[in-house]
Amino acid sequence: MTVQIRSRWRYRRLLAIFWRNTLATEMEYRVNFWSNLVLSTFWLGWAALGIRVYFRFTTSVRGWTYAEMLIVVGLFFALNGVRQALITPNLARMTEYVRDGTLDFLLTKPVNSQFMVSFRHIGVFNWLDPVLGLILAFTGLIATDQPVTVGSIALFLGAFLCAIVILYAVSLAMMSLSLRSVSSEGVDDLLQGLVETSRLPVQIYRGALRTVFSVVLPVALFTTVPTQVALGQRGAAWVALAAGVAIVANVVASALWRVALRGYTGASG
Amino acid sequence: MIEVEGLARHFRVSHRDAGLGSSLKALLHRRYELVRAVDDVSFRIDDGEVVGFLGPNGAGKTTTLKCLAGLLYPTHGTVRVLGFTPNERRAEFLSRITFVMGQRNQLFWDLPTIESLRVNQAIYRIGDTQFKESLDELVDLLGLEPLLTKQVRMLSLGERMRCELAAGLLHRPDVLFLDEPTLGLDVRGQGAVRSFIAEYNQRHGATVLLTSHYMADVTSLAKRVVLIDHGVLRYDGDLADLVEQAAPFRLVTVTLSDPVESGVFAGYGEVIESDGTHAVMRVPRAATRDVASRLLAELPVVDVSIEEPSIEDTMRTVFDQRATDAVSVDAARE
Amino acid sequence: MPPVSERIVIWRSLMRVGFGQALAYRGQVAIFLLTALFPLVMMTVWLSVVEEVGPTAGWDRQGFISYYAVGAVVFQLTTSSIAWRWDDLVRTGELSSLLLRPVSPLTQQVGLEVGQRVLSAALLVPVLVVATIALPDLSVSGSVMNLILGVVALGGGYALTTAMALTFAMVAFWSTQSGNLYALWWGAGAFLAGWIAPVSVLPPGLRRAAAILPFRSTVGLPIELILGRLDTAQIVVGMATLAGWLAAFTVAVRVLWSRGIKRHQAVGG
């Protein structure tokens, strides 16, 4: 037990060290810091206004009003921000790791390899995106005149947290993939594409695509379900389902990573 | 022909202390400092010469090379290479030089080496016959045969460096700027690069200016060295003369059969280390023979040896001497 | 400046390498094909709108399907990543290697990218042709003349995007913000280019802006030409706008390049 606590401590300290280094390095470019702030706000407005065009001709698309869709867009923005801040900086480096031998170096560390490749870097300039996205989501929520309670907000945030954890699992699975003959920049494009599809509620999609996005891929759980939870259209059972999916996805992704790693250490000379 | 006259190159560099607090502070305010990477350098290199360009890290070697290759404007002074002013970056000039940087990769990473060479053929406008001839020669000298069709990312560091050299020399340049061409290579790799450079210089009479951390590169390739430290020229001339001039002594090592009092050695030279039966002394060059025969005559000598001080030691002596009276102590930018 | 025949040789060999690079990872190609489908998401939203309220601003179901199908190809062909890449080239010092060669680094970079676009076209155009034949809702009703003009506009559109991207790329010589500035420019342009939606469904103010600014020439113009939705007067005005902006940005790139390279030699490479 004490060993476990101590090791948990160690991981937390490692994180602090990794991220502080990144912060310091990135802040070298001071103008970047400010301009990225401007850029984040710009893209948020872009996302909110981009879907406005549809509502020039109608008040609701597939049962979604503009205010409701703003919640989805806000969550998308927040989730995409998490992707850019936490996932991409690590995912995009996988090819480089393999290329310059850093991966071998990481594997020799007495620390869980999955942890090392997943959390070594952060993108400091998107840290505000999740905050901005959530602000937009709450703005949308207030605009819907939906009664907001502490309970509904807790469920909503819980559902969104599950979305983040699921996204992490997907990215880890993709990282495992990029150990094999795929450039990880491309894998990041794919992940971005997947998150992009959650910019809009899944009800927008039709036919087979909708089935794929709601059943096969966890797109519905990214933004649509949390929004519906906030709107009171879906209950706690859905949050529990999301949590279940998050756990299973992580177990599977972790296993995939180990398999890929075995293939990697076996193949490289 | 390379002519450098009063070359100076200064940079403005921002400063910040370590730690998160100061990086936050630096977001708002930043301090700058003037760094004289190269301050006053003049030299002249004739066609076909091989010159070693030496100096500690940050001495200004790379900056000088960049001025010679036209990547940087001189702050003061003039530079002429093959009759051109490098910073004008005329195509005729660029077609006659090459600048190979040991740490930089100009090959297309995901493609077989031959593709990069073909692109260089087009870019340097090399005719098909000349391309073939040049390529055959490089393949022969660098042992590229098995590497040409391999993807660059699959090559080892040594193999990649050989391919880099091939890409850099395909157009048969008259002037070669080589910045640490053997960096990170193993002994065999270093040897291969070295003998290639020597061979290329012999065959084509090319002028070579090379920097290296490995003294063996310089001693085996260059008769002449240019020493630069803190942006200032310290020495320009024969490598052998440098040793003579900077270290006008030899090292005499004696081993005795019976111990003597340690004070005894002081009568023969400057003692560097000694115990009763063993001593190393610095002896003025001219007196070496004299001292050796006196040692043999006067002491119970088992063994005596006379050595030249190593180039590394000599260089260290030169730089240590000058560092104390150097005006600028800035870490120059490479 | 080398004679034309030698310039052709240079461009051809650069394009071949760009083509080869894009093909180097098979996984990457598959991912590219998937991400190219992304505009179809926007299409589904419009199909929902049309289904609920009928044709909008002259665009019916068939119109939107055709617009986004052709758009999916045009988006990929008239895009440029050179502004971001240039940022890296300057920051990592890789530009120095390019500067040592007797051909402009601009040519070297653009040549590679054109090669990639050729590969994109080779992958996407056949898919579009097959889809046009197979799907009754997808109709390209322009005349042969329209099609030819559309292809010309496509080439011009790529040239204009590249010229705009390079103009911003040159800013990298003075500021580290060139990539971000270009992102703002691109983001603002996406509304007016026909990327988010056909220009004619935008509000009147944006429509007027789109007619004057360069963006529509890079996306909306080639799509609508290929679809045969423009009359002669519109075609003439559209092509003239494209040519005018292309000339303006080409001059801008030349001026900024010659100044920028002097500055680069002055501050250090």
mmCIF file of N, CA and C in Angstrom, chain A residues 43-44 47-48 51 64 66-84 126 128-141 152-165 167 192 194-202 218-233 239 242:
data_model
loop_
_atom_site.group_PDB
_atom_site.id
_atom_site.type_symbol
_atom_site.label_atom_id
_atom_site.label_comp_id
_atom_site.label_asym_id
_atom_site.label_seq_id
_atom_site.Cartn_x
_atom_site.Cartn_y
_atom_site.Cartn_z
ATOM 1 N N TRP A 43 -10.940 31.505 -32.690
ATOM 2 C CA TRP A 43 -11.504 30.232 -33.141
ATOM 3 C C TRP A 43 -12.813 29.905 -32.433
ATOM 4 N N LEU A 44 -12.928 30.343 -31.181
ATOM 5 C CA LEU A 44 -14.190 30.121 -30.465
ATOM 6 C C LEU A 44 -15.324 30.860 -31.164
ATOM 7 N N ALA A 47 -16.178 29.131 -34.366
ATOM 8 C CA ALA A 47 -17.006 27.938 -34.198
ATOM 9 C C ALA A 47 -18.454 28.310 -33.922
ATOM 10 N N ALA A 48 -18.645 29.334 -33.094
ATOM 11 C CA ALA A 48 -20.013 29.730 -32.735
ATOM 12 C C ALA A 48 -20.738 30.352 -33.925
ATOM 13 N N ILE A 51 -21.780 27.880 -37.246
ATOM 14 C CA ILE A 51 -23.036 27.129 -37.309
ATOM 15 C C ILE A 51 -24.243 28.065 -37.385
ATOM 16 N N TRP A 64 -32.572 20.490 -33.057
ATOM 17 C CA TRP A 64 -31.613 21.246 -32.249
ATOM 18 C C TRP A 64 -31.735 22.735 -32.557
ATOM 19 N N TYR A 66 -30.376 26.786 -32.034
ATOM 20 C CA TYR A 66 -29.039 27.363 -32.065
ATOM 21 C C TYR A 66 -28.408 27.319 -30.676
ATOM 22 N N ALA A 67 -29.200 27.692 -29.645
ATOM 23 C CA ALA A 67 -28.655 27.715 -28.282
ATOM 24 C C ALA A 67 -28.189 26.325 -27.868
ATOM 25 N N GLU A 68 -28.978 25.310 -28.189
ATOM 26 C CA GLU A 68 -28.612 23.939 -27.820
ATOM 27 C C GLU A 68 -27.350 23.500 -28.569
ATOM 28 N N MET A 69 -27.304 23.908 -29.818
ATOM 29 C CA MET A 69 -26.134 23.510 -30.597
ATOM 30 C C MET A 69 -24.875 24.219 -30.107
ATOM 31 N N LEU A 70 -25.077 25.423 -29.540
ATOM 32 C CA LEU A 70 -23.915 26.125 -28.978
ATOM 33 C C LEU A 70 -23.279 25.317 -27.844
ATOM 34 N N ILE A 71 -24.123 24.604 -27.075
ATOM 35 C CA ILE A 71 -23.572 23.769 -25.999
ATOM 36 C C ILE A 71 -22.656 22.711 -26.613
ATOM 37 N N VAL A 72 -23.160 22.073 -27.677
ATOM 38 C CA VAL A 72 -22.370 21.041 -28.343
ATOM 39 C C VAL A 72 -21.052 21.632 -28.866
ATOM 40 N N VAL A 73 -21.165 22.788 -29.522
ATOM 41 C CA VAL A 73 -19.973 23.419 -30.088
ATOM 42 C C VAL A 73 -18.986 23.795 -28.976
ATOM 43 N N GLY A 74 -19.537 24.309 -27.865
ATOM 44 C CA GLY A 74 -18.680 24.664 -26.735
ATOM 45 C C GLY A 74 -17.935 23.454 -26.199
ATOM 46 N N LEU A 75 -18.655 22.345 -26.059
ATOM 47 C CA LEU A 75 -18.015 21.117 -25.580
ATOM 48 C C LEU A 75 -16.981 20.614 -26.575
ATOM 49 N N PHE A 76 -17.335 20.730 -27.851
ATOM 50 C CA PHE A 76 -16.373 20.333 -28.884
ATOM 51 C C PHE A 76 -15.096 21.145 -28.735
ATOM 52 N N PHE A 77 -15.274 22.442 -28.547
ATOM 53 C CA PHE A 77 -14.120 23.332 -28.441
ATOM 54 C C PHE A 77 -13.255 22.955 -27.236
ATOM 55 N N ALA A 78 -13.944 22.656 -26.128
ATOM 56 C CA ALA A 78 -13.220 22.278 -24.906
ATOM 57 C C ALA A 78 -12.471 20.960 -25.117
ATOM 58 N N LEU A 79 -13.155 20.000 -25.714
ATOM 59 C CA LEU A 79 -12.553 18.683 -25.923
ATOM 60 C C LEU A 79 -11.378 18.778 -26.896
ATOM 61 N N ASN A 80 -11.569 19.567 -27.944
ATOM 62 C CA ASN A 80 -10.506 19.760 -28.912
ATOM 63 C C ASN A 80 -9.311 20.460 -28.260
ATOM 64 N N GLY A 81 -9.616 21.359 -27.332
ATOM 65 C CA GLY A 81 -8.554 22.027 -26.589
ATOM 66 C C GLY A 81 -7.764 21.029 -25.759
ATOM 67 N N VAL A 82 -8.474 20.106 -25.139
ATOM 68 C CA VAL A 82 -7.799 19.057 -24.365
ATOM 69 C C VAL A 82 -6.921 18.227 -25.297
ATOM 70 N N ARG A 83 -7.465 17.924 -26.461
ATOM 71 C CA ARG A 83 -6.675 17.166 -27.429
ATOM 72 C C ARG A 83 -5.389 17.913 -27.778
ATOM 73 N N GLN A 84 -5.523 19.196 -28.081
ATOM 74 C CA GLN A 84 -4.352 19.955 -28.505
ATOM 75 C C GLN A 84 -3.361 20.177 -27.375
ATOM 76 N N ASN A 126 -2.990 25.976 -25.581
ATOM 77 C CA ASN A 126 -4.398 25.644 -25.703
ATOM 78 C C ASN A 126 -5.042 25.407 -24.347
ATOM 79 N N LEU A 128 -6.256 27.344 -22.418
ATOM 80 C CA LEU A 128 -7.430 28.173 -22.193
ATOM 81 C C LEU A 128 -8.637 27.649 -22.975
ATOM 82 N N ASP A 129 -8.392 26.879 -24.005
ATOM 83 C CA ASP A 129 -9.489 26.406 -24.847
ATOM 84 C C ASP A 129 -10.571 25.660 -24.068
ATOM 85 N N PRO A 130 -10.187 24.711 -23.193
ATOM 86 C CA PRO A 130 -11.238 24.036 -22.430
ATOM 87 C C PRO A 130 -12.072 25.020 -21.612
ATOM 88 N N VAL A 131 -11.421 26.015 -21.033
ATOM 89 C CA VAL A 131 -12.156 27.009 -20.244
ATOM 90 C C VAL A 131 -13.101 27.801 -21.138
ATOM 91 N N LEU A 132 -12.552 28.301 -22.252
ATOM 92 C CA LEU A 132 -13.376 29.083 -23.181
ATOM 93 C C LEU A 132 -14.547 28.248 -23.698
ATOM 94 N N GLY A 133 -14.259 26.986 -24.037
ATOM 95 C CA GLY A 133 -15.299 26.103 -24.560
ATOM 96 C C GLY A 133 -16.412 25.891 -23.553
ATOM 97 N N LEU A 134 -16.011 25.661 -22.291
ATOM 98 C CA LEU A 134 -17.026 25.454 -21.260
ATOM 99 C C LEU A 134 -17.845 26.723 -21.033
ATOM 100 N N ILE A 135 -17.191 27.878 -21.131
ATOM 101 C CA ILE A 135 -17.940 29.140 -20.991
ATOM 102 C C ILE A 135 -19.004 29.231 -22.080
ATOM 103 N N LEU A 136 -18.588 28.886 -23.321
ATOM 104 C CA LEU A 136 -19.559 28.914 -24.416
ATOM 105 C C LEU A 136 -20.698 27.931 -24.155
ATOM 106 N N ALA A 137 -20.341 26.732 -23.688
ATOM 107 C CA ALA A 137 -21.362 25.714 -23.410
ATOM 108 C C ALA A 137 -22.347 26.233 -22.370
ATOM 109 N N PHE A 138 -21.835 26.845 -21.317
ATOM 110 C CA PHE A 138 -22.740 27.355 -20.271
ATOM 111 C C PHE A 138 -23.584 28.511 -20.791
ATOM 112 N N THR A 139 -22.980 29.341 -21.652
ATOM 113 C CA THR A 139 -23.752 30.422 -22.262
ATOM 114 C C THR A 139 -24.936 29.844 -23.031
ATOM 115 N N GLY A 140 -24.642 28.816 -23.821
ATOM 116 C CA GLY A 140 -25.701 28.161 -24.571
ATOM 117 C C GLY A 140 -26.759 27.592 -23.646
ATOM 118 N N LEU A 141 -26.296 26.966 -22.548
ATOM 119 C CA LEU A 141 -27.217 26.336 -21.604
ATOM 120 C C LEU A 141 -28.156 27.365 -20.994
ATOM 121 N N SER A 152 -27.643 18.679 -12.018
ATOM 122 C CA SER A 152 -27.555 18.533 -13.474
ATOM 123 C C SER A 152 -26.186 18.971 -13.973
ATOM 124 N N ILE A 153 -25.634 19.978 -13.315
ATOM 125 C CA ILE A 153 -24.300 20.427 -13.732
ATOM 126 C C ILE A 153 -23.255 19.374 -13.395
ATOM 127 N N ALA A 154 -23.419 18.762 -12.220
ATOM 128 C CA ALA A 154 -22.464 17.715 -11.825
ATOM 129 C C ALA A 154 -22.511 16.560 -12.824
ATOM 130 N N LEU A 155 -23.719 16.151 -13.195
ATOM 131 C CA LEU A 155 -23.864 15.071 -14.167
ATOM 132 C C LEU A 155 -23.238 15.452 -15.511
ATOM 133 N N PHE A 156 -23.504 16.685 -15.900
ATOM 134 C CA PHE A 156 -23.000 17.217 -17.166
ATOM 135 C C PHE A 156 -21.470 17.177 -17.191
ATOM 136 N N LEU A 157 -20.873 17.706 -16.114
ATOM 137 C CA LEU A 157 -19.408 17.719 -16.060
ATOM 138 C C LEU A 157 -18.849 16.296 -15.969
ATOM 139 N N GLY A 158 -19.577 15.441 -15.247
ATOM 140 C CA GLY A 158 -19.152 14.042 -15.159
ATOM 141 C C GLY A 158 -19.135 13.393 -16.528
ATOM 142 N N ALA A 159 -20.193 13.636 -17.296
ATOM 143 C CA ALA A 159 -20.279 13.069 -18.637
ATOM 144 C C ALA A 159 -19.148 13.588 -19.514
ATOM 145 N N PHE A 160 -18.824 14.863 -19.345
ATOM 146 C CA PHE A 160 -17.764 15.460 -20.155
ATOM 147 C C PHE A 160 -16.401 14.890 -19.762
ATOM 148 N N LEU A 161 -16.227 14.663 -18.466
ATOM 149 C CA LEU A 161 -14.980 14.054 -17.999
ATOM 150 C C LEU A 161 -14.793 12.669 -18.639
ATOM 151 N N CYS A 162 -15.897 11.917 -18.698
ATOM 152 C CA CYS A 162 -15.837 10.609 -19.356
ATOM 153 C C CYS A 162 -15.391 10.767 -20.810
ATOM 154 N N ALA A 163 -15.918 11.813 -21.461
ATOM 155 C CA ALA A 163 -15.552 12.057 -22.855
ATOM 156 C C ALA A 163 -14.048 12.235 -22.979
ATOM 157 N N ILE A 164 -13.458 12.993 -22.055
ATOM 158 C CA ILE A 164 -12.013 13.228 -22.108
ATOM 159 C C ILE A 164 -11.252 11.916 -21.941
ATOM 160 N N VAL A 165 -11.714 11.107 -20.975
ATOM 161 C CA VAL A 165 -11.029 9.840 -20.708
ATOM 162 C C VAL A 165 -11.143 8.905 -21.915
ATOM 163 N N LEU A 167 -11.485 9.846 -25.018
ATOM 164 C CA LEU A 167 -10.615 10.406 -26.053
ATOM 165 C C LEU A 167 -9.164 9.985 -25.813
ATOM 166 N N GLN A 192 -7.889 14.204 -34.975
ATOM 167 C CA GLN A 192 -8.533 15.499 -35.115
ATOM 168 C C GLN A 192 -9.828 15.359 -35.894
ATOM 169 N N LEU A 194 -11.689 12.785 -36.069
ATOM 170 C CA LEU A 194 -12.678 12.124 -35.216
ATOM 171 C C LEU A 194 -13.314 13.128 -34.253
ATOM 172 N N VAL A 195 -12.486 13.957 -33.637
ATOM 173 C CA VAL A 195 -13.022 14.963 -32.716
ATOM 174 C C VAL A 195 -13.871 15.974 -33.482
ATOM 175 N N GLU A 196 -13.398 16.342 -34.691
ATOM 176 C CA GLU A 196 -14.165 17.273 -35.529
ATOM 177 C C GLU A 196 -15.604 16.809 -35.731
ATOM 178 N N THR A 197 -15.787 15.507 -35.904
ATOM 179 C CA THR A 197 -17.139 15.027 -36.182
ATOM 180 C C THR A 197 -18.064 15.256 -34.996
ATOM 181 N N SER A 198 -17.482 15.556 -33.824
ATOM 182 C CA SER A 198 -18.348 15.821 -32.671
ATOM 183 C C SER A 198 -18.640 17.302 -32.527
ATOM 184 N N ARG A 199 -18.268 18.086 -33.532
ATOM 185 C CA ARG A 199 -18.586 19.507 -33.534
ATOM 186 C C ARG A 199 -20.104 19.709 -33.568
ATOM 187 N N LEU A 200 -20.782 18.732 -34.144
ATOM 188 C CA LEU A 200 -22.236 18.827 -34.280
ATOM 189 C C LEU A 200 -22.876 17.627 -33.596
ATOM 190 N N PRO A 201 -24.128 17.755 -33.156
ATOM 191 C CA PRO A 201 -24.800 16.615 -32.528
ATOM 192 C C PRO A 201 -24.956 15.449 -33.510
ATOM 193 N N VAL A 202 -24.873 14.224 -33.012
ATOM 194 C CA VAL A 202 -24.913 13.067 -33.925
ATOM 195 C C VAL A 202 -26.219 12.966 -34.691
ATOM 196 N N PRO A 218 -17.051 6.325 -30.496
ATOM 197 C CA PRO A 218 -17.677 6.972 -29.339
ATOM 198 C C PRO A 218 -18.029 8.442 -29.564
ATOM 199 N N VAL A 219 -18.269 8.834 -30.814
ATOM 200 C CA VAL A 219 -18.492 10.249 -31.107
ATOM 201 C C VAL A 219 -19.676 10.819 -30.320
ATOM 202 N N ALA A 220 -20.752 10.052 -30.213
ATOM 203 C CA ALA A 220 -21.943 10.537 -29.504
ATOM 204 C C ALA A 220 -21.608 10.886 -28.061
ATOM 205 N N LEU A 221 -20.707 10.088 -27.472
ATOM 206 C CA LEU A 221 -20.364 10.313 -26.071
ATOM 207 C C LEU A 221 -19.484 11.548 -25.874
ATOM 208 N N PHE A 222 -18.850 12.009 -26.941
ATOM 209 C CA PHE A 222 -17.963 13.170 -26.818
ATOM 210 C C PHE A 222 -18.737 14.427 -26.424
ATOM 211 N N THR A 223 -19.747 14.765 -27.234
ATOM 212 C CA THR A 223 -20.430 16.036 -26.981
ATOM 213 C C THR A 223 -21.956 15.902 -26.901
ATOM 214 N N THR A 224 -22.530 15.031 -27.726
ATOM 215 C CA THR A 224 -23.991 14.973 -27.786
ATOM 216 C C THR A 224 -24.591 14.519 -26.461
ATOM 217 N N VAL A 225 -24.110 13.399 -25.948
ATOM 218 C CA VAL A 225 -24.678 12.864 -24.710
ATOM 219 C C VAL A 225 -24.496 13.834 -23.532
ATOM 220 N N PRO A 226 -23.276 14.382 -23.310
ATOM 221 C CA PRO A 226 -23.156 15.365 -22.226
ATOM 222 C C PRO A 226 -24.153 16.514 -22.370
ATOM 223 N N THR A 227 -24.340 16.985 -23.608
ATOM 224 C CA THR A 227 -25.280 18.082 -23.820
ATOM 225 C C THR A 227 -26.705 17.650 -23.459
ATOM 226 N N GLN A 228 -27.067 16.463 -23.909
ATOM 227 C CA GLN A 228 -28.421 15.986 -23.610
ATOM 228 C C GLN A 228 -28.605 15.793 -22.108
ATOM 229 N N VAL A 229 -27.541 15.393 -21.440
ATOM 230 C CA VAL A 229 -27.606 15.274 -19.984
ATOM 231 C C VAL A 229 -27.864 16.641 -19.364
ATOM 232 N N ALA A 230 -27.148 17.651 -19.866
ATOM 233 C CA ALA A 230 -27.323 19.010 -19.336
ATOM 234 C C ALA A 230 -28.731 19.517 -19.593
ATOM 235 N N LEU A 231 -29.289 19.119 -20.733
ATOM 236 C CA LEU A 231 -30.625 19.589 -21.096
ATOM 237 C C LEU A 231 -31.724 18.766 -20.425
ATOM 238 N N GLY A 232 -31.309 17.777 -19.643
ATOM 239 C CA GLY A 232 -32.291 16.946 -18.957
ATOM 240 C C GLY A 232 -32.967 15.931 -19.851
ATOM 241 N N GLN A 233 -32.422 15.749 -21.095
ATOM 242 C CA GLN A 233 -33.035 14.778 -21.996
ATOM 243 C C GLN A 233 -32.573 13.359 -21.711
ATOM 244 N N VAL A 239 -24.709 8.713 -17.956
ATOM 245 C CA VAL A 239 -23.386 9.062 -17.442
ATOM 246 C C VAL A 239 -22.677 7.781 -16.998
ATOM 247 N N ALA A 242 -21.414 6.057 -19.997
ATOM 248 C CA ALA A 242 -20.196 6.722 -20.495
ATOM 249 C C ALA A 242 -18.995 6.313 -19.657
#
